[in-house]
Coordinates of C-alpha atoms in Angstrom, one line a residue:
M1 CA -12.1 1.5 -1.4
K2 CA -9.1 3.1 -0.2
L3 CA -9.2 4.9 3.3
L4 CA -8.2 8.1 1.6
N5 CA -11.3 8.0 -0.3
L6 CA -13.4 7.7 2.7
K7 CA -15.5 10.7 4.0
P8 CA -14.8 12.5 7.2
G9 CA -16.9 11.1 10.0
H10 CA -17.5 7.7 8.0
T11 CA -16.1 4.4 9.2
G12 CA -14.6 1.2 7.4
I13 CA -13.4 -2.0 8.2
I14 CA -9.7 -2.5 7.2
R15 CA -9.5 -5.4 4.4
T16 CA -5.6 -5.2 3.7
L17 CA -2.5 -3.2 3.9
N18 CA -1.0 -2.7 0.4
I19 CA 2.1 -0.9 1.5
D20 CA 5.7 -1.4 -0.3
D21 CA 7.6 -0.2 2.5
P22 CA 8.1 -3.0 5.2
G23 CA 8.8 -0.5 7.9
L24 CA 5.8 1.4 7.3
S25 CA 3.7 -1.6 7.3
R26 CA 5.2 -3.1 10.6
R27 CA 4.5 0.5 12.2
L28 CA 0.9 0.9 11.1
E29 CA 0.4 -2.8 12.0
A30 CA 1.8 -2.1 15.5
M31 CA -0.7 0.9 15.8
G32 CA -3.9 -1.5 15.1
F33 CA -4.0 -1.1 11.4
T34 CA -4.8 -4.9 10.8
A35 CA -7.5 -6.9 8.7
G36 CA -10.9 -6.8 10.4
Q37 CA -10.1 -3.5 12.5
E38 CA -12.7 -0.4 12.4
V39 CA -11.3 3.0 11.2
K40 CA -13.0 6.0 11.4
L41 CA -11.9 9.3 9.2
L42 CA -12.1 12.3 11.5
R43 CA -10.9 15.1 9.2
K44 CA -8.6 15.7 6.1
A45 CA -6.3 18.9 6.2
W46 CA -6.5 21.0 3.4
W47 CA -3.9 21.3 0.2
N48 CA -3.0 17.5 0.4
G49 CA -2.4 17.7 4.0
P50 CA -2.6 14.6 6.4
L51 CA -5.4 12.6 7.5
H52 CA -6.4 12.3 11.0
V53 CA -7.7 8.8 11.8
R54 CA -9.1 6.8 14.6
V55 CA -8.2 3.1 14.4
G56 CA -10.2 0.8 16.9
M57 CA -11.4 2.4 20.0
T58 CA -9.2 5.0 21.1
T59 CA -6.0 5.1 19.0
E60 CA -6.1 8.3 16.9
V61 CA -3.3 8.9 14.0
A62 CA -2.3 11.6 11.8
M63 CA -0.9 9.9 8.5
R64 CA 0.0 11.1 4.9
R65 CA -2.0 10.9 2.2
H66 CA 0.1 8.2 0.4
E67 CA -0.1 6.1 3.3
A68 CA -3.7 6.1 3.3
E69 CA -3.9 5.2 -0.3
G70 CA -2.1 1.7 0.7
I71 CA -4.8 1.0 3.2
E72 CA -7.9 -1.0 1.4
I73 CA -11.1 -0.9 3.6
E74 CA -14.8 -2.0 3.2
P75 CA -17.0 0.9 4.0
N76 CA -19.5 0.7 6.9
V77 CA -23.1 1.7 6.0
N78 CA -23.7 4.8 8.2

């Protein structure tokens, strides 16, 4: 499942980052988007706007939808 498909309020565990841009991949990893890390989708903006995501316990990030498309997760059972 992709992070983009997660519903607001739900969590998942990152499996892999499938991002073609190495610079973006390094930035995401530096913010904590690594395999095994828990992510929570806090909200989705309307009209294909950004996603508000919490990674780990404290880091919150707004990211574009095409970036979230490259993050494979295993959804948690809520």
